Short mmCIF file of C-alpha atoms and ligand atoms in Angstrom, two decimals:
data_model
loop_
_atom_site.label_atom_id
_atom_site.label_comp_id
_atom_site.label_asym_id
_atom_site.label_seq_id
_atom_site.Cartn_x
_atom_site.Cartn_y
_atom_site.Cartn_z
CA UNK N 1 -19.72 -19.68 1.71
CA UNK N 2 -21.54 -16.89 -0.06
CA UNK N 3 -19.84 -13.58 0.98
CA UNK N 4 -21.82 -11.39 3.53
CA UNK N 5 -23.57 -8.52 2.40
CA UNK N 6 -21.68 -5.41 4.46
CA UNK N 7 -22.81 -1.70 4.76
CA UNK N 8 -19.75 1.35 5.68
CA UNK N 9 -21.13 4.41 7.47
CA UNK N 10 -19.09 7.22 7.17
CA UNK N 11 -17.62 6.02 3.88
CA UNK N 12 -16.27 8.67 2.47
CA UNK N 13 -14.00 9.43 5.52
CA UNK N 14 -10.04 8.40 6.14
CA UNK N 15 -11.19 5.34 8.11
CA UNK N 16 -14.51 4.62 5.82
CA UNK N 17 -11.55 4.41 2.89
CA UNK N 18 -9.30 2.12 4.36
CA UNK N 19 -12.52 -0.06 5.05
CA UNK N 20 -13.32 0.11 1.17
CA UNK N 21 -10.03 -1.23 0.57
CA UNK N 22 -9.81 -3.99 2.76
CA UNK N 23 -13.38 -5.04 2.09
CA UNK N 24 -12.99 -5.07 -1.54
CA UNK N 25 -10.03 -7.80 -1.10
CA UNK N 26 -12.00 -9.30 1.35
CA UNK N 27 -13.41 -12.90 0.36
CA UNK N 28 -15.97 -13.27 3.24
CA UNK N 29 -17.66 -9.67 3.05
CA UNK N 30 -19.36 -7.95 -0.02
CA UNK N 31 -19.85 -3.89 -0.30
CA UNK N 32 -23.02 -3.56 -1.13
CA UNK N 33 -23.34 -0.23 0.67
CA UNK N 34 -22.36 3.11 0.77
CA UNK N 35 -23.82 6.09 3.11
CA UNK N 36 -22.13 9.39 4.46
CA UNK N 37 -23.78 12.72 5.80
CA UNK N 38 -26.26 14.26 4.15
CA UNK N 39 -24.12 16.90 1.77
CA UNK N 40 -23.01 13.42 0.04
CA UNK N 41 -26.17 11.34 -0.11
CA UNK N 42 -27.34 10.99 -3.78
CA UNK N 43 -24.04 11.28 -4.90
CA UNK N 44 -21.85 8.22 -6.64
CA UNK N 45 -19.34 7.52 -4.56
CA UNK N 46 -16.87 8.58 -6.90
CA UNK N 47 -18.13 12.21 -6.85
CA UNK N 48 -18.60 12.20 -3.51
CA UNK N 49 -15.09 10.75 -1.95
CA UNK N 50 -11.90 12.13 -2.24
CA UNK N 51 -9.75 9.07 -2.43
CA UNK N 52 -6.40 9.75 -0.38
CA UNK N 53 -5.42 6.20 -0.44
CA UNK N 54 -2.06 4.84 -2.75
CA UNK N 55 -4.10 1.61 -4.11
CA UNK N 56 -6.77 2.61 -6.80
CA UNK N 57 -10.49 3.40 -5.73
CA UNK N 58 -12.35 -0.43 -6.18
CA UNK N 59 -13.94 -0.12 -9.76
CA UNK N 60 -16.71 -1.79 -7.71
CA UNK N 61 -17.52 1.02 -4.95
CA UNK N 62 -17.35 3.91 -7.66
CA UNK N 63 -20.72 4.15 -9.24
CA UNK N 64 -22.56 3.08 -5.29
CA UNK N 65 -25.17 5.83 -4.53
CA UNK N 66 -23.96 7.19 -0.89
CA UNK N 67 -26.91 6.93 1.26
CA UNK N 68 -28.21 8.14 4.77
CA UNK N 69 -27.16 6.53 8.00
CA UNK N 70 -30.34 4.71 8.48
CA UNK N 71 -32.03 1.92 8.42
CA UNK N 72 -33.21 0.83 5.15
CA UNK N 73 -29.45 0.22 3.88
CA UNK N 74 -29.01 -2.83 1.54
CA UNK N 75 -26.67 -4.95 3.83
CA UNK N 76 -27.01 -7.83 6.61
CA UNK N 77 -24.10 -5.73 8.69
CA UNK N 78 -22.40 -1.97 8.88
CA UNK N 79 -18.76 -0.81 9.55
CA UNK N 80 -19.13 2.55 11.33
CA UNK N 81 -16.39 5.15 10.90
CA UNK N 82 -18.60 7.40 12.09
CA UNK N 83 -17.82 10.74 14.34
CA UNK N 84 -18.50 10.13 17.93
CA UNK N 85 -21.18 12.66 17.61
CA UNK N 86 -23.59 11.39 15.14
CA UNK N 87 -22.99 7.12 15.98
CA UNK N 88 -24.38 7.59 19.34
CA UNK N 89 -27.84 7.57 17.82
CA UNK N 90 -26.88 6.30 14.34
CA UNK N 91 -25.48 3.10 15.28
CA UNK N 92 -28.77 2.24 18.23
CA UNK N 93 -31.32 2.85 15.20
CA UNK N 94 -29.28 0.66 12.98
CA UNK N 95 -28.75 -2.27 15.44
CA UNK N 96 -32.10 -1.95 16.44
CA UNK N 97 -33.28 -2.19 13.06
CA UNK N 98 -30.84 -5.65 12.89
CA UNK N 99 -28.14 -4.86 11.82
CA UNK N 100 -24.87 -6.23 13.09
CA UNK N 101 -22.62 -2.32 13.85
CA UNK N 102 -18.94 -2.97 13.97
CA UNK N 103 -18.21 0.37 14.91
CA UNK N 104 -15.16 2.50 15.07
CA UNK N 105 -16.19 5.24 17.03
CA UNK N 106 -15.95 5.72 21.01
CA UNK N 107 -19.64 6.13 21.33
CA UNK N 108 -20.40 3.11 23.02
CA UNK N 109 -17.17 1.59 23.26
CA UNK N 110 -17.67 1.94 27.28
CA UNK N 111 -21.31 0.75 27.58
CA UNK N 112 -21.35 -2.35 29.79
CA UNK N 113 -22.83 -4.46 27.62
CA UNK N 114 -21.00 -3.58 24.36
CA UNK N 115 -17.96 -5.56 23.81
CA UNK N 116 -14.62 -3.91 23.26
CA UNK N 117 -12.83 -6.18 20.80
CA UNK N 118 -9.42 -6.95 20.12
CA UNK N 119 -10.19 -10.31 18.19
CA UNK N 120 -6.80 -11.63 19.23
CA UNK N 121 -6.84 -11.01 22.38
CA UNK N 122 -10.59 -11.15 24.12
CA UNK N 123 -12.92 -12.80 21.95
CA UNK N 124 -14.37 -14.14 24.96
CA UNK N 125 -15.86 -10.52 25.49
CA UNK N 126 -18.53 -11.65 22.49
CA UNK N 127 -20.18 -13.50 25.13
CA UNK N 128 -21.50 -9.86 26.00
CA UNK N 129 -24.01 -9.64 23.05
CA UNK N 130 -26.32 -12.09 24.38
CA UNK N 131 -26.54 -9.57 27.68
CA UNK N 132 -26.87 -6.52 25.35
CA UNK N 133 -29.56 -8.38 22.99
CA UNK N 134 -31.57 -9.22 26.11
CA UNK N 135 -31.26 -5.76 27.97
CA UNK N 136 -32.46 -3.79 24.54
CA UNK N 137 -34.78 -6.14 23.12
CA UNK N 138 -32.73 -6.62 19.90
CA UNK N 139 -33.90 -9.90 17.92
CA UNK N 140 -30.68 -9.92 15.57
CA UNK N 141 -29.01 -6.01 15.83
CA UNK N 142 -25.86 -5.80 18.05
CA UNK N 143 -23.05 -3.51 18.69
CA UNK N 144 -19.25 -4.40 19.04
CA UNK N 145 -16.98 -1.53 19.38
CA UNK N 146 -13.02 -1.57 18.48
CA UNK N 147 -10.88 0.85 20.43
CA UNK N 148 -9.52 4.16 20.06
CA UNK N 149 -6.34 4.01 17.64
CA UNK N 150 -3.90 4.58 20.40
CA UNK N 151 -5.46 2.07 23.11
CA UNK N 152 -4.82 -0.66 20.38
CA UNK N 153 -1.53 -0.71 19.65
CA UNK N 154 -0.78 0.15 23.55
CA UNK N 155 -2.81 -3.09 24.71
CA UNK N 156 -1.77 -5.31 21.61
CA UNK N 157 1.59 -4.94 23.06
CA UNK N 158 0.55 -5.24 26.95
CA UNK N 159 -1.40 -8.16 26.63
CA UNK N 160 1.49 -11.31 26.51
CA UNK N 161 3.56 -9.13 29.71
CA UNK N 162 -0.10 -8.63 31.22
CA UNK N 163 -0.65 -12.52 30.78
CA UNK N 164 2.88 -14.38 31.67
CA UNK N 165 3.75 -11.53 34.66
CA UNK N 166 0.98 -9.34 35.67
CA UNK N 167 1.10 -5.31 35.30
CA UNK N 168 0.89 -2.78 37.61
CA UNK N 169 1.98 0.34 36.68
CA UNK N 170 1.76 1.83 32.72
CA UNK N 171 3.00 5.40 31.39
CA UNK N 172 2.99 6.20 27.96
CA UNK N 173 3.62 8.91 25.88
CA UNK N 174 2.19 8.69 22.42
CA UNK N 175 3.56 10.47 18.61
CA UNK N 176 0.69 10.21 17.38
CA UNK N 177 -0.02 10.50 12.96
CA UNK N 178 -2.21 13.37 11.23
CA UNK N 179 -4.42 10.82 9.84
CA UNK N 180 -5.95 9.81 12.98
CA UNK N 181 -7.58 13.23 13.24
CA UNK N 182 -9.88 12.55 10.21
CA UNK N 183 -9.57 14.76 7.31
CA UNK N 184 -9.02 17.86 6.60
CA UNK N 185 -7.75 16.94 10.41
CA UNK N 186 -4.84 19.11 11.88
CA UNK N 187 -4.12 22.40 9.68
CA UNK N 188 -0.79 22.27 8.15
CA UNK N 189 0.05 25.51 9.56
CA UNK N 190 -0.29 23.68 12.85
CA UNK N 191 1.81 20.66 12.41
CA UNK N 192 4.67 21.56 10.05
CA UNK N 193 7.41 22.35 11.90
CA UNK N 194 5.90 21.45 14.94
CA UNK N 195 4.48 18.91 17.80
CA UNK N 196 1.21 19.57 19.36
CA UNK N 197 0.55 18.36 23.14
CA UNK N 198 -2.94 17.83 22.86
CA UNK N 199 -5.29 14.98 21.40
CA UNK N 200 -8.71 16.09 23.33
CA UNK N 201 -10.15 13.09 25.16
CA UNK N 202 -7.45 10.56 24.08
CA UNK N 203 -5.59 10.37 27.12
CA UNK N 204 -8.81 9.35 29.22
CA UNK N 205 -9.32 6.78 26.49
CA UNK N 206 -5.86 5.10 27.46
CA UNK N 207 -6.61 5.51 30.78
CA UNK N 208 -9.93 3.10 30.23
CA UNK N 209 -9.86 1.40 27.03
CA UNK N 210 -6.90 -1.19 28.17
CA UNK N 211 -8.51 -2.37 31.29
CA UNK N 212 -12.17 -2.57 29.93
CA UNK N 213 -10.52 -4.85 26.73
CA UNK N 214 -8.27 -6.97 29.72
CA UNK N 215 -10.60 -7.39 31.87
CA UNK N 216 -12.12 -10.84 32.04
CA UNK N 217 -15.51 -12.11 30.93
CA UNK N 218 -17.71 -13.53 33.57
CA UNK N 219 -20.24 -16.21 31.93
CA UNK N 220 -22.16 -16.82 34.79
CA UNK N 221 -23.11 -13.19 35.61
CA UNK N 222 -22.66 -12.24 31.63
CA UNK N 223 -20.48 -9.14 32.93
CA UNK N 224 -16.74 -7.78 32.91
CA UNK N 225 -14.38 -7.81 35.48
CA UNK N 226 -12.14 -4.63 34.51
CA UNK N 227 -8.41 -5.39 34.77
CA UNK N 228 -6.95 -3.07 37.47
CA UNK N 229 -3.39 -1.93 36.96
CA UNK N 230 -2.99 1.92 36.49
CA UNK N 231 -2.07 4.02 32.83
CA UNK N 232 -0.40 7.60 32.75
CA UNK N 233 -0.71 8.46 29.42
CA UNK N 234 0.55 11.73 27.66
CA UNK N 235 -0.69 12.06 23.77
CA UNK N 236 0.81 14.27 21.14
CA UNK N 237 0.08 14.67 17.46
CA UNK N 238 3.17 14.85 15.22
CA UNK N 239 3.82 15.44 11.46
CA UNK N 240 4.08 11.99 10.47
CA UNK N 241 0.90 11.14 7.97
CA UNK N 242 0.07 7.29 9.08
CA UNK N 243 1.70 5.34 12.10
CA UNK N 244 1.18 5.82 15.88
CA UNK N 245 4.37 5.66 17.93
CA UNK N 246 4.45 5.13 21.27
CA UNK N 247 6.96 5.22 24.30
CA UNK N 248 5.97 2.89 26.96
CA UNK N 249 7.08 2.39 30.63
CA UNK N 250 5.62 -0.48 33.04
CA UNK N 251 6.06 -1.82 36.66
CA UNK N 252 5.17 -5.26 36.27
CA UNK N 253 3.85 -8.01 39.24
CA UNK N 254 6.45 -10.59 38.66
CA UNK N 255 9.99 -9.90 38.23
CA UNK N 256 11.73 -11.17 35.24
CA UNK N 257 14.29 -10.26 31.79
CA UNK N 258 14.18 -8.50 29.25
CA UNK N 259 15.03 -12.00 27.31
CA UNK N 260 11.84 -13.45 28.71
CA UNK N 261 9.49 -10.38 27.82
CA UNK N 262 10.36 -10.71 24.36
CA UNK N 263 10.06 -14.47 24.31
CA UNK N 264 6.59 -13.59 25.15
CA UNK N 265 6.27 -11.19 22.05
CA UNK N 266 7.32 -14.46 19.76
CA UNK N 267 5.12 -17.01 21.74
CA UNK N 268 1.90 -14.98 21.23
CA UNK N 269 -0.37 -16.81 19.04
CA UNK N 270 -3.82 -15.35 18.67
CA UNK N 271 -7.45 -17.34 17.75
CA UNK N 272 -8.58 -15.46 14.33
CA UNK N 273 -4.98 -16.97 12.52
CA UNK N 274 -5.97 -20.19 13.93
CA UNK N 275 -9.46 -20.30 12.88
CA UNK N 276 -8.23 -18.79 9.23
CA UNK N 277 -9.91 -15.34 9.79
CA UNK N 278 -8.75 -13.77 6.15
CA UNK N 279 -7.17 -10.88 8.04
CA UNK N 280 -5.45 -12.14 10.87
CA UNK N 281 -1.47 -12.33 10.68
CA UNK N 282 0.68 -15.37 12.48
CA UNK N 283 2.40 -13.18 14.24
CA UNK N 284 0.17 -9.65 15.72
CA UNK N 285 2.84 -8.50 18.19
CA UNK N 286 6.74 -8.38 16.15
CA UNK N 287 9.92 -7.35 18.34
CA UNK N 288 12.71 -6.22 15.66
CA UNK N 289 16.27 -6.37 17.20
CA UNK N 290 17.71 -3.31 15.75
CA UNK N 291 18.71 -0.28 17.95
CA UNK N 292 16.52 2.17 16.30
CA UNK N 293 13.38 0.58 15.65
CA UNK N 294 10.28 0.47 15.18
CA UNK N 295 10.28 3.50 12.84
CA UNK N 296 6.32 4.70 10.89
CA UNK N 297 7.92 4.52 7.64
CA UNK N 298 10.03 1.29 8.00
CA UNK N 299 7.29 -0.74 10.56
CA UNK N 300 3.65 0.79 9.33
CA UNK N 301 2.80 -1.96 7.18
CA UNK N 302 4.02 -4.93 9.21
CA UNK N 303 2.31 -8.03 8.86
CA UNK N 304 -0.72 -6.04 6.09
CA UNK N 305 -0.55 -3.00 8.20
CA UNK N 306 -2.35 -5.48 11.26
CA UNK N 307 0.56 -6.19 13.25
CA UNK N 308 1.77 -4.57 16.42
CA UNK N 309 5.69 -3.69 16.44
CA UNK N 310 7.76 -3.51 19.41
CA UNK N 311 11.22 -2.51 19.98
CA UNK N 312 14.00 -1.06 22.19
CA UNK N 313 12.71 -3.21 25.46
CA UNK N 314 15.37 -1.85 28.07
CA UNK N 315 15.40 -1.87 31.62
CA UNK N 316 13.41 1.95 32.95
CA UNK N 317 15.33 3.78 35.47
CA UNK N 318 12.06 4.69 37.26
CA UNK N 319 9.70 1.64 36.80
CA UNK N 320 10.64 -1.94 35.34
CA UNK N 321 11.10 -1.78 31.37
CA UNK N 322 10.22 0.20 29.12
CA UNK N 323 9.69 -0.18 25.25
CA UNK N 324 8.57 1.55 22.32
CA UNK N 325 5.59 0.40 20.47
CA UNK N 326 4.18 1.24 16.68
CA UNK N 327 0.89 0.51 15.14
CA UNK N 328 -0.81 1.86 11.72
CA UNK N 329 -3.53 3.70 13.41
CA UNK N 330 -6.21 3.57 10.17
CA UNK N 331 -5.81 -0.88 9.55
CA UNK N 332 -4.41 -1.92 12.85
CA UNK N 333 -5.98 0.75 14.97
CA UNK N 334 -8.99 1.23 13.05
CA UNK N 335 -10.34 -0.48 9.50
CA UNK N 336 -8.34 -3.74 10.20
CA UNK N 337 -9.73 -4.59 13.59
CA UNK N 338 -13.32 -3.84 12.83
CA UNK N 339 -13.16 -6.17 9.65
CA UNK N 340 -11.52 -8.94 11.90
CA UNK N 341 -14.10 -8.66 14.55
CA UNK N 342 -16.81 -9.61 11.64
CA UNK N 343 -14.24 -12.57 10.43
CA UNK N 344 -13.91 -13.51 13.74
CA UNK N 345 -17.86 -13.53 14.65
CA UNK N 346 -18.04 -15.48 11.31
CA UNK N 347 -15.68 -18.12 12.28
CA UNK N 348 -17.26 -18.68 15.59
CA UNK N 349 -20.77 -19.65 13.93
CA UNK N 350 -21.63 -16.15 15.35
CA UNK N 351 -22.89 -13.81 12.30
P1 NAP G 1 -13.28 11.53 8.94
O1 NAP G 1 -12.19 11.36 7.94
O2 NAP G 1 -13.61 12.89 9.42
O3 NAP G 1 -14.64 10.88 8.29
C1 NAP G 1 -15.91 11.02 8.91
C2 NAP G 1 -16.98 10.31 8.08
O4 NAP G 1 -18.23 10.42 8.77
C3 NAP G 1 -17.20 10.92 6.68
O5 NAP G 1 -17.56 9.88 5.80
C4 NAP G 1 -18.39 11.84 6.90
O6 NAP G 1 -19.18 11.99 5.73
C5 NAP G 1 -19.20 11.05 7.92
N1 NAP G 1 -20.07 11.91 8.75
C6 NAP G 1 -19.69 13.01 9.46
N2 NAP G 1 -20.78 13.52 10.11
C7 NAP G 1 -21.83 12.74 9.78
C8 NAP G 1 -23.21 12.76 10.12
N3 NAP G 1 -23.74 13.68 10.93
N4 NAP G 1 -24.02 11.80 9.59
C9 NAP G 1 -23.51 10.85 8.75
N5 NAP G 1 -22.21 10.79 8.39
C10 NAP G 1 -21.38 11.71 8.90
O7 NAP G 1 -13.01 10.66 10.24
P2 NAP G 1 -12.12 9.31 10.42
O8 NAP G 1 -10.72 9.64 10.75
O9 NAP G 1 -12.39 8.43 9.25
O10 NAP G 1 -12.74 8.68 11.74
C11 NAP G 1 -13.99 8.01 11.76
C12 NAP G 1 -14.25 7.43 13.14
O11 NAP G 1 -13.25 6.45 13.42
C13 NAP G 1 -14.20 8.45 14.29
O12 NAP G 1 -15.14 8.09 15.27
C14 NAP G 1 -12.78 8.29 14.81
O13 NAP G 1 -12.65 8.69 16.15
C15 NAP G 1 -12.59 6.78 14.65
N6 NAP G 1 -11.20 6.36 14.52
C16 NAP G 1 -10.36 6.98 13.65
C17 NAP G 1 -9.04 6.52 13.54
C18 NAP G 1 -8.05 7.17 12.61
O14 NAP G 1 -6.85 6.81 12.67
N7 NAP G 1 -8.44 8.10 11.74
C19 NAP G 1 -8.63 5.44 14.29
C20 NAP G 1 -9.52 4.82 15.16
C21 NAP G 1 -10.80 5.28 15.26
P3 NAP G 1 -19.03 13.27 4.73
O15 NAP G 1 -17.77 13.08 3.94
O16 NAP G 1 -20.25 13.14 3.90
O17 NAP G 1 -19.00 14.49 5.60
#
């Protein structure tokens, strides 16, 4: 198979880097463009970016022009990592236009018709786009949104409890990395020494994103059924640099032990691995044993920085269990899941 032609918006950002990376390794996708805001456009990308990533800039990305956010880029599809702000109208022109918008941003990740995609978990939900096509007269453009950095790890690690015994009840309180606040992001001034209670509009995203992405996919009507169980969740930035921890509570529907919740962690086996998707992992949800993890530093990079870790499942004093959960919020939360969406579309004969 020729590699696909691919497009980042917002390249020059902490998200639009991590997709450079993973593209550029990437044997079904080819960069062949680059576009940012408007102080950047005209630049190479080398001028324009300052690369805050470990692995080398691709030798292949540095002399790109950066473009504008519009149609007219060279590219059959486009990985937004876009500000919520400008990818509400960016990413319409653009799939208007025909072009396929994986996008990062919350912009339309609620729309009705716009899939929410975890590819391992509700790839069924692609059976939206032929709704959303039809509803905005788009020949070949479409939108599929991934979720908001903490919703993923969060509902990565609901979704084999949610299947094998039902959920009722979720709280959550997140420690949540600098790097998911773009860059410059939090002032240092702010976060050294220090633990900030407030991620503006994050906790309503936890509160929405997890039953929207388990909800179930009704072919007949072409719409979702939400799922319906109820998340508490209390979000805080801390001075860790990549790595979103989380400490998780949950009443569940049917009783059962600890042994058998993380049986269901091992038994999860997820489509894109099956169907070879490049960037899908054997295992996305791993339970480690030890008493004092999952830790950012140790767990970040589990399974390419994709998989979900999960540890310390104990019985909760005030609901059922509770757990603590870790996920790298730029790959797993972000870059990864957008780039296994398009794998995944690919491998179903869909892109
Ligand atoms: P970021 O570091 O601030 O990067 C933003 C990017 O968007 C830059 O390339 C910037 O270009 C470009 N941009 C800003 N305004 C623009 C405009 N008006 N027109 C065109 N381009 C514009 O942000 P980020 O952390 O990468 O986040 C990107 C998106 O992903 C956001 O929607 C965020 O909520 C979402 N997200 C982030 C994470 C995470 O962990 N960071 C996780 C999940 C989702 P210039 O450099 O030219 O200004």
């Amino acid at each position: 198979m020729e590699p696909i032609e691919v497009g980042i918006l917002g390249a020059t950002g902490n998200v639009g880097q991590q997709f450079i990376h993973l593209l550029s390794n990437n044997p079904w996708f080819r960069i062949t463009a680059l576009a940012a805001s408007e102080r950047n456009v005209g630049k190479r990308y080398s001028e324009a970016c300052a690369w805050r990533l470990s692995a080398d800039m691709p030798a292949a990305v540095r002399d790109l022009i950066v473009q504008p956010c519009e149609p007219g880029l060279n590219c059959q599809i486009v990985f937004s990592a876009l500000p919520a702000g400008p990818a509400q109208e960016i990413e319409l022109r653009l799939a208007s236009a025909g072009y396929g918008v994986f996008s990062n941003a919350s912009a339309h990740r609620m729309d009705a018709d716009v899939p929410l995609l975890i590819p391992e978990l509700n790839g069924a939900h692609l059976g939206l786009l032929a709704h959303q096509r039809e509803s905005r007269g788009w020949d070949a453009g479409f939108i599929v949104t991934n979720p908001n950095c903490s919703s993923m790890g969060l509902t990565v690690a609901l979704k084999p409890l949610y299947d094998a015994f039902g959920l009722r009840r979720v709280i959550v309180t997140t420690m949540q990395a600098i790097s998911g606040a773009g860059y410059p992001g939090v002032p240092s001034l702010d976060i050294l020494d220090n633990v900030v209670p407030l991620i503006r509009g994050e906790e309503e995203k936890m509160a929405t994103e997890p039953l929207k992405i388990l909800g179930a996919f009704e072919p007949t009507s072409g719409t979702l059924v939400p799922a319906s169980f109820a998340v508490s969740a209390s979000c805080n930035r801390v001075a860790v640099r990549d790595g979103h921890m989380e400490s998780v509570s949950l009443e569940l529907e049917r009783k059962t032990s600890v042994e058998d919740l993380i049986r269901a962690f091992a038994e999860f086996r997820n489509r894109p691995f099956s169907l070879g998707c490049p960037s899908a992992v054997e295992h996305a949800t791993v339970y480690r044993a030890e008493a004092d993890r999952p830790q950012p530093i140790l767990d970040r990079g589990a399974g390419r920085g994709m998989a979900v870790t999960i540890g310390r499942l104990r019985p909760c004093e005030v609901l059922d269990y509770k757990m603590t959960v870790l996920s790298h919020n730029t790959i797993r939360g972000a870059a990864g899941c957008s780039v296994l969406n398009a794998e995944l579309m690919v491998a179903e004969g869909l892109l």
